[in-house]
Amino acid sequence: MAIAAFAANAEDVSDPRTWDPRSWYLPGSSSDGFSEMRFIIARSSAVGCKPNCPEWISAEGAIAAGTPALLKRVLKKLGTRKLPIIVNSPGGDVDAALQLGRIIRKNRLDIAIGKTEFSDCWPGMEGCGASYGKGVAYFGVASDGGAMCNSACPLMFAGGVRRVAGSWAYLGVHQITTTYFPSTRHFRTTYQTIRGKRYRVTTETVTQGESYKTYKMSKAFSRKISAYLREMGVGRGLLDTMKATPASDIRQIALDDMLTMKLVTSRDSLDKLTLAGICRRSPAPPNCREVPANAKPAKTAVVAVRRAVPATPSAARSAPVDNSMRFVLVRSSDPKCGLDCPEWIAAQGTITPDTQKVFRQLLDTVGGRRLPLVVSSPGGDLLSALAMGRLIRDRKLDVAIARTDFTGCKPQDKGCAPPDGFYPGVVTDLGAGCDAACPIMLAGGVRRFVGPKVPVSVQSLAFAERIRSYLAEMSVRQDLFPPMPLNRFDYKRNRLRLEPGTMFTMGLTTGPETANHLVGPTVCKTEPRPQNCPATSALKVDAQFPLKP
């Protein structure tokens, strides 16, 4: 006698080595594909929020069978505190996603699509991760540029009380792929006589059959998901879109459609939950926590997040490093320029929501002079990069990607303040770079130069309409950025390095020249005389930014 049995597992499957936006991760893979989801308690490192800053739970990675247990563990550690969840996930195990949604709803948590960029001590780094409650282990900023919530992830997302996606994040769905593992049980009955008594002996043999997949949602699973979405207050439209999209494809749901489906509760972005200024409201949101200036934070290893600038290892210390972009007025100290040396604005560090405001302050001090901007940045806040690009174009400034090396009196030296406001320095391509959102800032320049050895790389920013219109406005090709979210969990593999010829063809650069074309030692000897060559008396301005509150 034989009985056939089937075990089924609903999930998103494909080969991670050939991953693209229409195929999903292979469960269990961590080195070649997406890492499994991890939950990290993060605190905002945005300038100006101290001492009362927002905190959130960063949820990044693929959803696995054990993910719900990890979330329960984090929530138990938080006790009665209710922190919003900022999720960035390609999908994963459907049953686990349903469990996650119910856990989130049971705990009355808000959720947003976004990713967390950690400032100086990030998960997995040796020496990081002190237990929560003894201090703050991880600092960072949350943004929705390039963030995604795909396939099974929207089911987790549906569990939030307030659900926000914003116009920069990417939410996509498709059919559920179900893998069946058939097996056949064989029963054999024999008889054995012991001491004159006859016994029946039954043996069982299980034969595993060949697994196979189906790419259409079964009626039973459809009813299960439909009941779950009703429970979460989400409309039928989400399920209909899932069923109408083949498993080999992916359907992005626009923000307006998400509102119609009741998948999101407003048009807001994650700024509603994580922006530094929310803690100045009265009453402050529940995810705000005040940490006095003299409090002892968790001891963490300090490594500056400056992917473009090689950093020397520093000793562990308690306070986080502020890597936000600083603007410094510089005059060349190259002996070749003699007494007639060019001046520029050095911009180095991570782009934050306050970067535009700080830059405006500096521009106000230099009046109508058009000093070129020499930038080196790992990227940062996308909206701020867009605002910076437009401000740069509005002021008709030139931009070059290079690093400024300060000589003699340095901005970071205590008590160092040049009498005329300009720090001595030289530009170099060595250690410079422009990554992620930084090329958006670069695109704002009237003239734009990048040396042949300076790395400029891009990663997907979800290609919202604002980016397309901005690039067109700056005369840059709209396909500069990848059209779909890439795997954020393996940063080095999934960024795209732009070659000099490619940048010129796309309009990101206006010529093959380096930063020396703007601030080299001989530029002040050319005619017509550039505006960044000082007049007889140098301007006296407050050089170093940002200003401390």
Short mmCIF file of C-alpha atoms in Angstrom, two decimals, residues 298-510:
data_model
loop_
_atom_site.label_atom_id
_atom_site.label_comp_id
_atom_site.label_asym_id
_atom_site.label_seq_id
_atom_site.Cartn_x
_atom_site.Cartn_y
_atom_site.Cartn_z
CA ALA A 298 27.73 52.43 25.06
CA LYS A 299 31.39 51.93 24.31
CA THR A 300 31.85 51.25 20.64
CA ALA A 301 34.75 51.09 18.24
CA VAL A 302 34.95 54.33 16.32
CA VAL A 303 35.58 53.98 12.59
CA ALA A 304 34.70 56.96 10.45
CA VAL A 305 32.38 56.15 7.56
CA ARG A 306 34.40 57.79 4.82
CA ARG A 307 34.49 55.18 2.10
CA ALA A 308 36.27 57.58 -0.20
CA VAL A 309 38.96 58.63 2.29
CA PRO A 310 41.29 56.04 3.83
CA ALA A 311 41.09 56.33 7.61
CA THR A 312 43.66 55.29 10.16
CA PRO A 313 42.29 53.05 12.94
CA SER A 314 41.47 54.99 16.07
CA ALA A 315 41.19 53.84 19.65
CA ALA A 316 37.75 52.97 20.94
CA ARG A 317 35.96 55.82 22.65
CA SER A 318 32.50 56.53 23.86
CA ALA A 319 31.22 59.50 21.83
CA PRO A 320 30.07 59.06 18.21
CA VAL A 321 31.95 60.85 15.42
CA ASP A 322 30.11 63.56 13.49
CA ASN A 323 30.78 62.76 9.83
CA SER A 324 28.29 65.26 8.44
CA MET A 325 29.49 67.38 5.54
CA ARG A 326 31.59 70.40 6.52
CA PHE A 327 32.33 73.41 4.37
CA VAL A 328 35.66 75.18 4.73
CA LEU A 329 37.07 78.14 2.79
CA VAL A 330 40.51 77.27 1.44
CA ARG A 331 43.33 79.15 -0.25
CA SER A 332 45.96 77.17 -2.13
CA SER A 333 49.27 76.78 -0.28
CA ASP A 334 51.01 75.39 -3.36
CA PRO A 335 54.33 77.30 -3.66
CA LYS A 336 53.90 77.42 -7.44
CA CYS A 337 51.13 80.01 -7.15
CA GLY A 338 53.26 82.48 -5.19
CA LEU A 339 51.17 85.33 -3.79
CA ASP A 340 48.37 84.89 -6.32
CA CYS A 341 46.65 81.71 -5.18
CA PRO A 342 43.16 80.40 -6.03
CA GLU A 343 40.47 79.91 -3.41
CA TRP A 344 37.68 77.36 -3.15
CA ILE A 345 35.11 75.79 -0.85
CA ALA A 346 36.09 72.34 0.45
CA ALA A 347 33.04 70.11 1.05
CA GLN A 348 33.86 66.81 2.74
CA GLY A 349 31.66 64.33 4.59
CA THR A 350 28.19 62.79 4.51
CA ILE A 351 25.26 64.75 3.10
CA THR A 352 22.68 65.29 5.87
CA PRO A 353 19.27 67.02 6.01
CA ASP A 354 21.03 70.13 7.37
CA THR A 355 23.70 70.31 4.64
CA GLN A 356 21.82 72.79 2.45
CA LYS A 357 21.16 75.17 5.36
CA VAL A 358 24.81 75.10 6.41
CA PHE A 359 25.97 75.71 2.84
CA ARG A 360 23.64 78.71 2.50
CA GLN A 361 25.18 80.20 5.63
CA LEU A 362 28.61 79.98 4.07
CA LEU A 363 27.48 81.43 0.74
CA ASP A 364 25.96 84.40 2.54
CA THR A 365 29.36 85.25 4.02
CA VAL A 366 31.20 85.32 0.67
CA GLY A 367 28.68 87.61 -0.99
CA GLY A 368 28.49 87.42 -4.75
CA ARG A 369 31.83 85.63 -5.26
CA ARG A 370 31.54 82.37 -7.15
CA LEU A 371 34.03 80.03 -5.52
CA PRO A 372 34.23 76.50 -6.97
CA LEU A 373 33.14 73.62 -4.78
CA VAL A 374 35.64 70.78 -4.28
CA VAL A 375 33.69 67.77 -3.01
CA SER A 376 34.51 64.35 -1.57
CA SER A 377 31.55 62.48 -0.11
CA PRO A 378 30.23 58.92 0.42
CA GLY A 379 26.70 60.19 -0.23
CA GLY A 380 23.93 60.57 2.30
CA ASP A 381 20.49 62.16 2.36
CA LEU A 382 18.92 62.08 -1.11
CA LEU A 383 16.54 65.02 -0.73
CA SER A 384 19.33 67.18 0.64
CA ALA A 385 21.57 66.21 -2.30
CA LEU A 386 18.83 67.34 -4.70
CA ALA A 387 18.45 70.63 -2.83
CA MET A 388 22.23 71.12 -2.85
CA GLY A 389 22.40 70.49 -6.60
CA ARG A 390 19.74 73.11 -7.30
CA LEU A 391 21.37 75.62 -4.96
CA ILE A 392 24.74 75.09 -6.67
CA ARG A 393 23.17 75.66 -10.08
CA ASP A 394 21.22 78.67 -8.84
CA ARG A 395 24.49 80.27 -7.64
CA LYS A 396 26.23 79.25 -10.90
CA LEU A 397 29.05 77.41 -9.13
CA ASP A 398 31.53 74.96 -10.64
CA VAL A 399 32.11 71.58 -8.95
CA ALA A 400 35.05 69.18 -8.93
CA ILE A 401 35.48 65.88 -7.12
CA ALA A 402 38.72 65.87 -5.15
CA ARG A 403 39.97 65.88 -1.58
CA THR A 404 41.39 68.93 0.16
CA ASP A 405 44.52 68.34 2.23
CA PHE A 406 45.01 71.09 4.78
CA THR A 407 48.53 72.28 5.43
CA GLY A 408 49.71 74.19 8.47
CA CYS A 409 46.67 75.39 10.42
CA LYS A 410 43.89 72.81 10.07
CA PRO A 411 40.15 73.31 10.74
CA GLN A 412 40.09 70.46 13.26
CA ASP A 413 42.98 71.89 15.30
CA LYS A 414 41.96 73.51 18.55
CA GLY A 415 42.39 77.25 18.43
CA CYS A 416 43.13 77.28 14.71
CA ALA A 417 41.42 80.25 13.02
CA PRO A 418 43.23 82.01 10.13
CA PRO A 419 42.87 85.80 10.41
CA ASP A 420 41.40 86.12 6.90
CA GLY A 421 39.15 83.08 7.22
CA PHE A 422 40.87 80.94 4.57
CA TYR A 423 42.67 77.75 5.55
CA PRO A 424 45.80 76.80 3.59
CA GLY A 425 45.50 73.62 1.57
CA VAL A 426 45.98 71.75 -1.69
CA VAL A 427 43.71 69.46 -3.69
CA THR A 428 44.48 65.84 -4.48
CA ASP A 429 42.70 63.01 -6.26
CA LEU A 430 44.16 60.52 -3.79
CA GLY A 431 41.50 59.29 -1.38
CA ALA A 432 38.71 61.33 -2.98
CA GLY A 433 35.40 59.85 -4.08
CA CYS A 434 31.75 60.54 -4.84
CA ASP A 435 29.23 57.82 -4.08
CA ALA A 436 25.46 57.16 -3.88
CA ALA A 437 23.66 60.54 -3.62
CA CYS A 438 26.87 62.56 -4.16
CA PRO A 439 26.65 62.46 -8.02
CA ILE A 440 23.28 64.25 -7.71
CA MET A 441 25.06 67.09 -5.94
CA LEU A 442 27.82 67.02 -8.58
CA ALA A 443 25.23 67.33 -11.37
CA GLY A 444 24.28 70.79 -10.11
CA GLY A 445 27.61 72.34 -11.10
CA VAL A 446 27.83 74.62 -14.13
CA ARG A 447 31.19 73.03 -14.98
CA ARG A 448 31.84 69.60 -13.53
CA PHE A 449 35.23 67.89 -13.39
CA VAL A 450 36.39 64.49 -12.10
CA GLY A 451 39.94 63.19 -12.33
CA PRO A 452 40.51 59.89 -14.17
CA LYS A 453 41.53 58.10 -10.97
CA VAL A 454 38.73 59.43 -8.73
CA PRO A 455 36.03 56.78 -8.05
CA VAL A 456 32.49 57.92 -8.75
CA SER A 457 29.80 55.32 -8.22
CA VAL A 458 26.02 55.17 -8.25
CA GLN A 459 23.42 52.85 -6.82
CA SER A 460 19.72 52.65 -7.40
CA LEU A 461 17.61 55.49 -6.04
CA ALA A 462 14.24 54.03 -7.10
CA PHE A 463 14.09 56.47 -10.07
CA ALA A 464 11.25 58.60 -8.79
CA GLU A 465 9.89 61.34 -11.03
CA ARG A 466 11.76 63.99 -9.07
CA ILE A 467 15.13 62.45 -9.93
CA ARG A 468 14.25 62.17 -13.61
CA SER A 469 13.10 65.78 -13.82
CA TYR A 470 16.15 66.95 -11.87
CA LEU A 471 18.59 65.17 -14.17
CA ALA A 472 16.82 66.59 -17.23
CA GLU A 473 16.99 70.05 -15.66
CA MET A 474 20.76 69.62 -15.20
CA SER A 475 21.23 68.27 -18.77
CA VAL A 476 22.29 64.85 -17.45
CA ARG A 477 20.96 61.64 -18.96
CA GLN A 478 18.08 60.21 -16.98
CA ASP A 479 19.52 56.67 -16.97
CA LEU A 480 22.50 57.74 -14.87
CA PHE A 481 21.19 55.69 -11.92
CA PRO A 482 20.15 52.02 -12.09
CA PRO A 483 16.37 51.85 -12.63
CA MET A 484 15.62 49.44 -9.80
CA PRO A 485 16.81 48.84 -6.23
CA LEU A 486 19.98 46.78 -6.01
CA ASN A 487 21.09 44.58 -3.15
CA ARG A 488 21.96 47.09 -0.47
CA PHE A 489 23.26 44.32 1.81
CA ASP A 490 26.45 43.79 -0.16
CA TYR A 491 27.47 47.39 -0.77
CA LYS A 492 30.72 46.75 -2.64
CA ARG A 493 29.19 44.28 -5.10
CA ASN A 494 26.10 46.29 -5.90
CA ARG A 495 27.38 49.76 -6.60
CA LEU A 496 28.20 50.75 -10.17
CA ARG A 497 31.51 52.50 -10.81
CA LEU A 498 31.31 55.11 -13.56
CA GLU A 499 34.22 55.36 -15.96
CA PRO A 500 35.39 58.83 -17.14
CA GLY A 501 34.08 58.28 -20.67
CA THR A 502 30.70 57.16 -19.37
CA MET A 503 30.37 60.22 -17.13
CA PHE A 504 31.14 62.53 -20.03
CA THR A 505 28.73 60.74 -22.38
CA MET A 506 25.95 60.93 -19.79
CA GLY A 507 26.60 64.61 -19.19
CA LEU A 508 27.64 64.18 -15.56
CA THR A 509 31.00 65.80 -16.35
CA THR A 510 31.57 68.64 -18.77
#
